[in-house]
Amino acid sequence: MRALSCAVCHAAGVVNRPPTWRPKAPVSDATPSSCSAPGPSEKAVTRKPDPVLTAHQAGLVRRSFDHLRVEQPGTDPDARLLALMCLLRAVRSGTANLVAQDVTGLRVADPHATISALTASGWLVAIPEVVLSADPATPAACTVSAFSDPVNPWSVSKHNRSRASGWTTRLLANKLLRKKPNSVRITALYITAHADSNGSILIDPAFLLAACALGGQADLATATQTLIDIGWLTECRFGTAGLEACLAGPILPLVPAPPPAIPDPDKPSRRSRAAAARASTSGVSITMEAAGLITGREAQLAAWVENFRTEHGHGPSWAALATAHGWSRDYGRPHTVTRVALLKLHTSGWLAGLRKPYGLRPGPQYLHQCEADEETATTSSSPSQYSVTQTAQRPPRRASFSEATVTLW
């Protein structure tokens, strides 16, 4: 392409960049192509990151614990953990689909008694035998009475419900908690859900005891000491403000994300700055602003393009045309105005080759005007006067635009 090796552009310090395609890198003969690809053992094993709980989704988990603290379904950590699972699944529709693996996977001592503890008070409507015989193909539909009438009383979205339930299941399946008693697992779940982004926790121990159905301060002390021993917590103490604890470093990816920052009213947002920039144009549309750049100058712009092609042997870039005529090249609205102006020149026939790299050239409208000017000058002037006039107006043209195109491309 002539534009890439144009001596005039290089002398002026203009670098013409190649088109948008990317040439393929040559393959070295010294290194076989089969050796460039890593083998199966060389591929890096990427671990799927733990799901990050947003502040809104963490609020759903905390609100679920508050509901369990008030309603008190079940009397032990086994039943309370199953109640939390059912609540997070039924919070939108009022129905939780359970299979036998959901109950036995919680490592409860007596699955039938655990389900019966929730159904005895009417908090859960289900038949224990049906739940324990259900499989993924035919799950048992269990109704949580508090969320069936009305449906979705907390106005929870489908995405938030799914993420909160998945985060709870993923945390309970952590290898540090997998084989621990449910009193330890539900305590770890409550503490982690109430941690801030730095892993610090400050909670009321009375709320934790009531929400997790622990027997008392002794059970809570045993559970928290177990969490310290397994590396879930780095410290835990009972202070005057409540239970103070801190999560260990490996557990920090599980903490809920901090709430979004409140926007500063004194600092305009990106959208408001863009609106202010649009308002600064005094209500002028992009089309009208682009028309103001070219109206009455179409022939002059096309003549400049023709002079450029004669001097360089190739068409100018959009940036070269904009710079020569004082058009802004900034991104955003100025860039769009320049683009619309060039498209107007192309659609009106004053410029052609707009879609080809460095193929910009005068269009048929400019060509017809030049032919009309030549006929007018021939009929009204002598041949000697005509030649002098045409030499001053425009440079000598090549045989035709089609021949120039073939030569350049």
mmCIF file of N, CA and C in Angstrom, residues 120-220:
data_model
loop_
_atom_site.group_PDB
_atom_site.id
_atom_site.type_symbol
_atom_site.label_atom_id
_atom_site.label_comp_id
_atom_site.label_asym_id
_atom_site.label_seq_id
_atom_site.Cartn_x
_atom_site.Cartn_y
_atom_site.Cartn_z
ATOM 1 N N ALA A 120 -43.994 -30.006 62.890
ATOM 2 C CA ALA A 120 -44.857 -30.102 64.071
ATOM 3 C C ALA A 120 -45.448 -28.747 64.441
ATOM 4 N N SER A 121 -44.678 -27.692 64.263
ATOM 5 C CA SER A 121 -45.177 -26.351 64.604
ATOM 6 C C SER A 121 -45.936 -25.706 63.450
ATOM 7 N N GLY A 122 -45.995 -26.354 62.315
ATOM 8 C CA GLY A 122 -46.676 -25.789 61.155
ATOM 9 C C GLY A 122 -45.828 -24.820 60.345
ATOM 10 N N TRP A 123 -44.567 -24.613 60.737
ATOM 11 C CA TRP A 123 -43.702 -23.699 59.985
ATOM 12 C C TRP A 123 -43.420 -24.253 58.596
ATOM 13 N N LEU A 124 -43.295 -25.572 58.493
ATOM 14 C CA LEU A 124 -43.054 -26.248 57.219
ATOM 15 C C LEU A 124 -44.155 -27.274 56.997
ATOM 16 N N VAL A 125 -44.701 -27.263 55.783
ATOM 17 C CA VAL A 125 -45.737 -28.236 55.407
ATOM 18 C C VAL A 125 -45.082 -29.263 54.500
ATOM 19 N N ALA A 126 -44.846 -30.453 55.029
ATOM 20 C CA ALA A 126 -44.178 -31.510 54.277
ATOM 21 C C ALA A 126 -44.417 -32.837 54.966
ATOM 22 N N ILE A 127 -44.191 -33.912 54.235
ATOM 23 C CA ILE A 127 -44.297 -35.269 54.773
ATOM 24 C C ILE A 127 -42.895 -35.845 54.831
ATOM 25 N N PRO A 128 -42.370 -36.160 56.008
ATOM 26 C CA PRO A 128 -40.975 -36.616 56.114
ATOM 27 C C PRO A 128 -40.668 -37.820 55.232
ATOM 28 N N GLU A 129 -41.606 -38.766 55.153
ATOM 29 C CA GLU A 129 -41.331 -39.955 54.343
ATOM 30 C C GLU A 129 -41.191 -39.605 52.861
ATOM 31 N N VAL A 130 -42.001 -38.671 52.404
ATOM 32 C CA VAL A 130 -41.913 -38.270 50.990
ATOM 33 C C VAL A 130 -40.603 -37.557 50.707
ATOM 34 N N VAL A 131 -40.176 -36.704 51.641
ATOM 35 C CA VAL A 131 -38.914 -35.976 51.441
ATOM 36 C C VAL A 131 -37.736 -36.941 51.421
ATOM 37 N N LEU A 132 -37.712 -37.902 52.320
ATOM 38 C CA LEU A 132 -36.582 -38.817 52.415
ATOM 39 C C LEU A 132 -36.559 -39.847 51.295
ATOM 40 N N SER A 133 -37.633 -39.953 50.536
ATOM 41 C CA SER A 133 -37.640 -40.858 49.382
ATOM 42 C C SER A 133 -37.579 -40.105 48.053
ATOM 43 N N ALA A 134 -37.471 -38.792 48.105
ATOM 44 C CA ALA A 134 -37.464 -37.997 46.874
ATOM 45 C C ALA A 134 -36.073 -38.002 46.255
ATOM 46 N N ASP A 135 -36.038 -37.961 44.925
ATOM 47 C CA ASP A 135 -34.781 -37.900 44.186
ATOM 48 C C ASP A 135 -34.807 -36.668 43.289
ATOM 49 N N PRO A 136 -33.692 -36.315 42.656
ATOM 50 C CA PRO A 136 -33.677 -35.118 41.817
ATOM 51 C C PRO A 136 -34.709 -35.127 40.695
ATOM 52 N N ALA A 137 -35.096 -36.285 40.223
ATOM 53 C CA ALA A 137 -36.096 -36.338 39.152
ATOM 54 C C ALA A 137 -37.485 -35.980 39.664
ATOM 55 N N THR A 138 -37.779 -36.341 40.900
ATOM 56 C CA THR A 138 -39.089 -36.044 41.488
ATOM 57 C C THR A 138 -38.896 -35.453 42.881
ATOM 58 N N PRO A 139 -38.514 -34.189 42.990
ATOM 59 C CA PRO A 139 -38.310 -33.590 44.314
ATOM 60 C C PRO A 139 -39.625 -33.395 45.042
ATOM 61 N N ALA A 140 -39.521 -33.295 46.345
ATOM 62 C CA ALA A 140 -40.703 -33.073 47.182
ATOM 63 C C ALA A 140 -40.901 -31.577 47.377
ATOM 64 N N ALA A 141 -42.115 -31.111 47.078
ATOM 65 C CA ALA A 141 -42.448 -29.692 47.235
ATOM 66 C C ALA A 141 -42.894 -29.447 48.667
ATOM 67 N N CYS A 142 -42.079 -28.689 49.415
ATOM 68 C CA CYS A 142 -42.367 -28.374 50.805
ATOM 69 C C CYS A 142 -42.733 -26.901 50.919
ATOM 70 N N THR A 143 -43.800 -26.608 51.610
ATOM 71 C CA THR A 143 -44.316 -25.243 51.703
ATOM 72 C C THR A 143 -43.890 -24.610 53.017
ATOM 73 N N VAL A 144 -43.309 -23.404 52.894
ATOM 74 C CA VAL A 144 -43.001 -22.597 54.074
ATOM 75 C C VAL A 144 -44.169 -21.635 54.258
ATOM 76 N N SER A 145 -44.933 -21.825 55.312
ATOM 77 C CA SER A 145 -46.214 -21.133 55.464
ATOM 78 C C SER A 145 -46.062 -19.616 55.464
ATOM 79 N N ALA A 146 -45.022 -19.105 56.092
ATOM 80 C CA ALA A 146 -44.878 -17.652 56.216
ATOM 81 C C ALA A 146 -44.628 -16.965 54.886
ATOM 82 N N PHE A 147 -44.230 -17.723 53.831
ATOM 83 C CA PHE A 147 -43.888 -17.116 52.545
ATOM 84 C C PHE A 147 -44.805 -17.578 51.416
ATOM 85 N N SER A 148 -45.859 -18.288 51.764
ATOM 86 C CA SER A 148 -46.787 -18.752 50.729
ATOM 87 C C SER A 148 -47.988 -17.827 50.563
ATOM 88 N N ASP A 149 -48.328 -17.076 51.585
ATOM 89 C CA ASP A 149 -49.478 -16.162 51.500
ATOM 90 C C ASP A 149 -49.192 -14.923 52.351
ATOM 91 N N PRO A 150 -48.802 -13.798 51.731
ATOM 92 C CA PRO A 150 -48.646 -13.606 50.289
ATOM 93 C C PRO A 150 -47.320 -14.174 49.789
ATOM 94 N N VAL A 151 -47.222 -14.316 48.485
ATOM 95 C CA VAL A 151 -46.010 -14.838 47.865
ATOM 96 C C VAL A 151 -44.972 -13.722 47.758
ATOM 97 N N ASN A 152 -43.742 -14.080 48.043
ATOM 98 C CA ASN A 152 -42.599 -13.160 47.964
ATOM 99 C C ASN A 152 -42.851 -11.891 48.791
ATOM 100 N N PRO A 153 -43.070 -12.025 50.075
ATOM 101 C CA PRO A 153 -43.361 -10.837 50.893
ATOM 102 C C PRO A 153 -42.171 -9.902 51.032
ATOM 103 N N TRP A 154 -40.941 -10.401 50.844
ATOM 104 C CA TRP A 154 -39.754 -9.562 50.970
ATOM 105 C C TRP A 154 -39.324 -8.932 49.648
ATOM 106 N N SER A 155 -40.047 -9.222 48.572
ATOM 107 C CA SER A 155 -39.731 -8.679 47.231
ATOM 108 C C SER A 155 -38.291 -9.010 46.839
ATOM 109 N N VAL A 156 -37.962 -10.286 46.894
ATOM 110 C CA VAL A 156 -36.615 -10.756 46.570
ATOM 111 C C VAL A 156 -36.560 -11.132 45.100
ATOM 112 N N SER A 157 -35.507 -10.712 44.417
ATOM 113 C CA SER A 157 -35.344 -11.064 43.012
ATOM 114 C C SER A 157 -34.823 -12.494 42.893
ATOM 115 N N LYS A 158 -34.999 -13.054 41.704
ATOM 116 C CA LYS A 158 -34.568 -14.427 41.469
ATOM 117 C C LYS A 158 -33.055 -14.554 41.587
ATOM 118 N N HIS A 159 -32.328 -13.580 41.073
ATOM 119 C CA HIS A 159 -30.868 -13.647 41.113
ATOM 120 C C HIS A 159 -30.351 -13.575 42.549
ATOM 121 N N ASN A 160 -30.883 -12.667 43.342
ATOM 122 C CA ASN A 160 -30.415 -12.536 44.724
ATOM 123 C C ASN A 160 -30.743 -13.780 45.546
ATOM 124 N N ARG A 161 -31.914 -14.357 45.319
ATOM 125 C CA ARG A 161 -32.267 -15.573 46.049
ATOM 126 C C ARG A 161 -31.317 -16.707 45.701
ATOM 127 N N SER A 162 -31.028 -16.852 44.399
ATOM 128 C CA SER A 162 -30.148 -17.931 43.963
ATOM 129 C C SER A 162 -28.736 -17.743 44.489
ATOM 130 N N ARG A 163 -28.233 -16.507 44.465
ATOM 131 C CA ARG A 163 -26.876 -16.272 44.944
ATOM 132 C C ARG A 163 -26.756 -16.473 46.455
ATOM 133 N N ALA A 164 -27.763 -16.028 47.213
ATOM 134 C CA ALA A 164 -27.719 -16.205 48.661
ATOM 135 C C ALA A 164 -27.788 -17.681 49.038
ATOM 136 N N SER A 165 -28.652 -18.443 48.366
ATOM 137 C CA SER A 165 -28.755 -19.871 48.655
ATOM 138 C C SER A 165 -27.483 -20.606 48.237
ATOM 139 N N GLY A 166 -26.931 -20.253 47.077
ATOM 140 C CA GLY A 166 -25.699 -20.895 46.632
ATOM 141 C C GLY A 166 -24.509 -20.579 47.527
ATOM 142 N N TRP A 167 -24.440 -19.337 48.001
ATOM 143 C CA TRP A 167 -23.352 -18.968 48.911
ATOM 144 C C TRP A 167 -23.438 -19.754 50.209
ATOM 145 N N THR A 168 -24.631 -19.945 50.724
ATOM 146 C CA THR A 168 -24.813 -20.711 51.956
ATOM 147 C C THR A 168 -24.403 -22.168 51.765
ATOM 148 N N THR A 169 -24.814 -22.757 50.655
ATOM 149 C CA THR A 169 -24.457 -24.154 50.389
ATOM 150 C C THR A 169 -22.958 -24.306 50.205
ATOM 151 N N ARG A 170 -22.343 -23.349 49.496
ATOM 152 C CA ARG A 170 -20.898 -23.425 49.269
ATOM 153 C C ARG A 170 -20.124 -23.273 50.580
ATOM 154 N N LEU A 171 -20.587 -22.428 51.449
ATOM 155 C CA LEU A 171 -19.879 -22.240 52.714
ATOM 156 C C LEU A 171 -19.993 -23.486 53.594
ATOM 157 N N LEU A 172 -21.170 -24.091 53.637
ATOM 158 C CA LEU A 172 -21.335 -25.288 54.460
ATOM 159 C C LEU A 172 -20.524 -26.458 53.929
ATOM 160 N N ALA A 173 -20.226 -26.449 52.613
ATOM 161 C CA ALA A 173 -19.447 -27.530 52.022
ATOM 162 C C ALA A 173 -17.947 -27.293 52.110
ATOM 163 N N ASN A 174 -17.529 -26.196 52.750
ATOM 164 C CA ASN A 174 -16.104 -25.928 52.896
ATOM 165 C C ASN A 174 -15.438 -27.074 53.666
ATOM 166 N N LYS A 175 -14.233 -27.404 53.233
ATOM 167 C CA LYS A 175 -13.559 -28.568 53.828
ATOM 168 C C LYS A 175 -13.272 -28.382 55.317
ATOM 169 N N LEU A 176 -13.187 -27.128 55.777
ATOM 170 C CA LEU A 176 -12.956 -26.899 57.204
ATOM 171 C C LEU A 176 -14.194 -27.203 58.037
ATOM 172 N N LEU A 177 -15.385 -27.094 57.416
ATOM 173 C CA LEU A 177 -16.627 -27.294 58.165
ATOM 174 C C LEU A 177 -17.353 -28.584 57.800
ATOM 175 N N ARG A 178 -16.869 -29.286 56.788
ATOM 176 C CA ARG A 178 -17.646 -30.390 56.226
ATOM 177 C C ARG A 178 -17.997 -31.461 57.258
ATOM 178 N N LYS A 179 -17.078 -31.795 58.139
ATOM 179 C CA LYS A 179 -17.307 -32.889 59.084
ATOM 180 C C LYS A 179 -17.493 -32.404 60.521
ATOM 181 N N LYS A 180 -17.778 -31.132 60.676
ATOM 182 C CA LYS A 180 -17.960 -30.581 62.013
ATOM 183 C C LYS A 180 -19.437 -30.648 62.410
ATOM 184 N N PRO A 181 -19.750 -30.610 63.682
ATOM 185 C CA PRO A 181 -21.157 -30.622 64.126
ATOM 186 C C PRO A 181 -21.904 -29.409 63.567
ATOM 187 N N ASN A 182 -23.207 -29.573 63.446
ATOM 188 C CA ASN A 182 -24.009 -28.488 62.882
ATOM 189 C C ASN A 182 -24.043 -27.262 63.783
ATOM 190 N N SER A 183 -23.780 -27.425 65.058
ATOM 191 C CA SER A 183 -23.691 -26.259 65.928
ATOM 192 C C SER A 183 -22.513 -25.381 65.532
ATOM 193 N N VAL A 184 -21.424 -25.997 65.104
ATOM 194 C CA VAL A 184 -20.257 -25.235 64.640
ATOM 195 C C VAL A 184 -20.516 -24.666 63.248
ATOM 196 N N ARG A 185 -21.145 -25.419 62.388
ATOM 197 C CA ARG A 185 -21.359 -24.981 61.006
ATOM 198 C C ARG A 185 -22.333 -23.808 60.938
ATOM 199 N N ILE A 186 -23.421 -23.883 61.684
ATOM 200 C CA ILE A 186 -24.382 -22.777 61.621
ATOM 201 C C ILE A 186 -23.824 -21.529 62.325
ATOM 202 N N THR A 187 -22.966 -21.737 63.349
ATOM 203 C CA THR A 187 -22.321 -20.586 63.971
ATOM 204 C C THR A 187 -21.357 -19.919 62.998
ATOM 205 N N ALA A 188 -20.593 -20.715 62.263
ATOM 206 C CA ALA A 188 -19.685 -20.150 61.259
ATOM 207 C C ALA A 188 -20.462 -19.413 60.177
ATOM 208 N N LEU A 189 -21.605 -19.946 59.801
ATOM 209 C CA LEU A 189 -22.425 -19.301 58.774
ATOM 210 C C LEU A 189 -22.968 -17.966 59.271
ATOM 211 N N TYR A 190 -23.434 -17.932 60.490
ATOM 212 C CA TYR A 190 -23.977 -16.688 61.053
ATOM 213 C C TYR A 190 -22.881 -15.631 61.192
ATOM 214 N N ILE A 191 -21.719 -16.038 61.701
ATOM 215 C CA ILE A 191 -20.635 -15.083 61.912
ATOM 216 C C ILE A 191 -20.127 -14.533 60.584
ATOM 217 N N THR A 192 -19.935 -15.396 59.598
ATOM 218 C CA THR A 192 -19.404 -14.952 58.308
ATOM 219 C C THR A 192 -20.388 -14.037 57.592
ATOM 220 N N ALA A 193 -21.685 -14.318 57.691
ATOM 221 C CA ALA A 193 -22.677 -13.474 57.040
ATOM 222 C C ALA A 193 -22.732 -12.085 57.651
ATOM 223 N N HIS A 194 -22.322 -11.947 58.905
ATOM 224 C CA HIS A 194 -22.356 -10.651 59.584
ATOM 225 C C HIS A 194 -20.999 -9.957 59.616
ATOM 226 N N ALA A 195 -20.011 -10.482 58.879
ATOM 227 C CA ALA A 195 -18.681 -9.871 58.858
ATOM 228 C C ALA A 195 -18.658 -8.718 57.866
ATOM 229 N N ASP A 196 -17.769 -7.749 58.122
ATOM 230 C CA ASP A 196 -17.594 -6.665 57.171
ATOM 231 C C ASP A 196 -16.545 -7.070 56.140
ATOM 232 N N SER A 197 -16.201 -6.148 55.244
ATOM 233 C CA SER A 197 -15.286 -6.486 54.150
ATOM 234 C C SER A 197 -13.879 -6.796 54.637
ATOM 235 N N ASN A 198 -13.525 -6.375 55.840
ATOM 236 C CA ASN A 198 -12.202 -6.661 56.405
ATOM 237 C C ASN A 198 -12.177 -7.934 57.235
ATOM 238 N N GLY A 199 -13.324 -8.592 57.393
ATOM 239 C CA GLY A 199 -13.386 -9.815 58.183
ATOM 240 C C GLY A 199 -13.635 -9.602 59.648
ATOM 241 N N SER A 200 -13.950 -8.383 60.060
ATOM 242 C CA SER A 200 -14.231 -8.098 61.473
ATOM 243 C C SER A 200 -15.709 -8.319 61.766
ATOM 244 N N ILE A 201 -15.988 -8.847 62.952
ATOM 245 C CA ILE A 201 -17.368 -9.158 63.347
ATOM 246 C C ILE A 201 -17.643 -8.562 64.706
ATOM 247 N N LEU A 202 -18.801 -7.949 64.844
ATOM 248 C CA LEU A 202 -19.293 -7.465 66.137
ATOM 249 C C LEU A 202 -20.792 -7.730 66.167
ATOM 250 N N ILE A 203 -21.214 -8.718 66.950
ATOM 251 C CA ILE A 203 -22.612 -9.130 66.975
ATOM 252 C C ILE A 203 -23.060 -9.302 68.418
ATOM 253 N N ASP A 204 -24.379 -9.353 68.569
ATOM 254 C CA ASP A 204 -24.974 -9.593 69.878
ATOM 255 C C ASP A 204 -25.027 -11.114 70.096
ATOM 256 N N PRO A 205 -24.357 -11.644 71.098
ATOM 257 C CA PRO A 205 -24.379 -13.101 71.290
ATOM 258 C C PRO A 205 -25.771 -13.651 71.569
ATOM 259 N N ALA A 206 -26.651 -12.845 72.145
ATOM 260 C CA ALA A 206 -28.015 -13.335 72.392
ATOM 261 C C ALA A 206 -28.741 -13.590 71.080
ATOM 262 N N PHE A 207 -28.532 -12.725 70.080
ATOM 263 C CA PHE A 207 -29.151 -12.941 68.777
ATOM 264 C C PHE A 207 -28.614 -14.211 68.127
ATOM 265 N N LEU A 208 -27.304 -14.433 68.245
ATOM 266 C CA LEU A 208 -26.702 -15.631 67.649
ATOM 267 C C LEU A 208 -27.255 -16.889 68.305
ATOM 268 N N LEU A 209 -27.369 -16.885 69.629
ATOM 269 C CA LEU A 209 -27.893 -18.064 70.322
ATOM 270 C C LEU A 209 -29.321 -18.375 69.900
ATOM 271 N N ALA A 210 -30.165 -17.328 69.760
ATOM 272 C CA ALA A 210 -31.561 -17.562 69.394
ATOM 273 C C ALA A 210 -31.705 -17.953 67.929
ATOM 274 N N ALA A 211 -30.876 -17.373 67.047
ATOM 275 C CA ALA A 211 -31.008 -17.678 65.612
ATOM 276 C C ALA A 211 -30.469 -19.058 65.280
ATOM 277 N N CYS A 212 -29.414 -19.502 65.958
ATOM 278 C CA CYS A 212 -28.779 -20.781 65.645
ATOM 279 C C CYS A 212 -29.241 -21.915 66.554
ATOM 280 N N ALA A 213 -30.139 -21.626 67.497
ATOM 281 C CA ALA A 213 -30.688 -22.648 68.399
ATOM 282 C C ALA A 213 -29.591 -23.337 69.213
ATOM 283 N N LEU A 214 -28.616 -22.573 69.681
ATOM 284 C CA LEU A 214 -27.591 -23.137 70.560
ATOM 285 C C LEU A 214 -28.109 -23.195 71.995
ATOM 286 N N GLY A 215 -27.542 -24.113 72.777
ATOM 287 C CA GLY A 215 -28.051 -24.347 74.122
ATOM 288 C C GLY A 215 -27.768 -23.225 75.099
ATOM 289 N N GLY A 216 -26.681 -22.471 74.907
ATOM 290 C CA GLY A 216 -26.330 -21.414 75.848
ATOM 291 C C GLY A 216 -24.929 -20.911 75.571
ATOM 292 N N GLN A 217 -24.403 -20.118 76.524
ATOM 293 C CA GLN A 217 -23.083 -19.537 76.364
ATOM 294 C C GLN A 217 -22.004 -20.611 76.256
ATOM 295 N N ALA A 218 -22.194 -21.732 76.944
ATOM 296 C CA ALA A 218 -21.184 -22.794 76.883
ATOM 297 C C ALA A 218 -21.100 -23.390 75.482
ATOM 298 N N ASP A 219 -22.259 -23.624 74.855
ATOM 299 C CA ASP A 219 -22.240 -24.153 73.493
ATOM 300 C C ASP A 219 -21.622 -23.151 72.522
ATOM 301 N N LEU A 220 -21.905 -21.874 72.729
ATOM 302 C CA LEU A 220 -21.335 -20.853 71.854
ATOM 303 C C LEU A 220 -19.822 -20.769 72.037
#
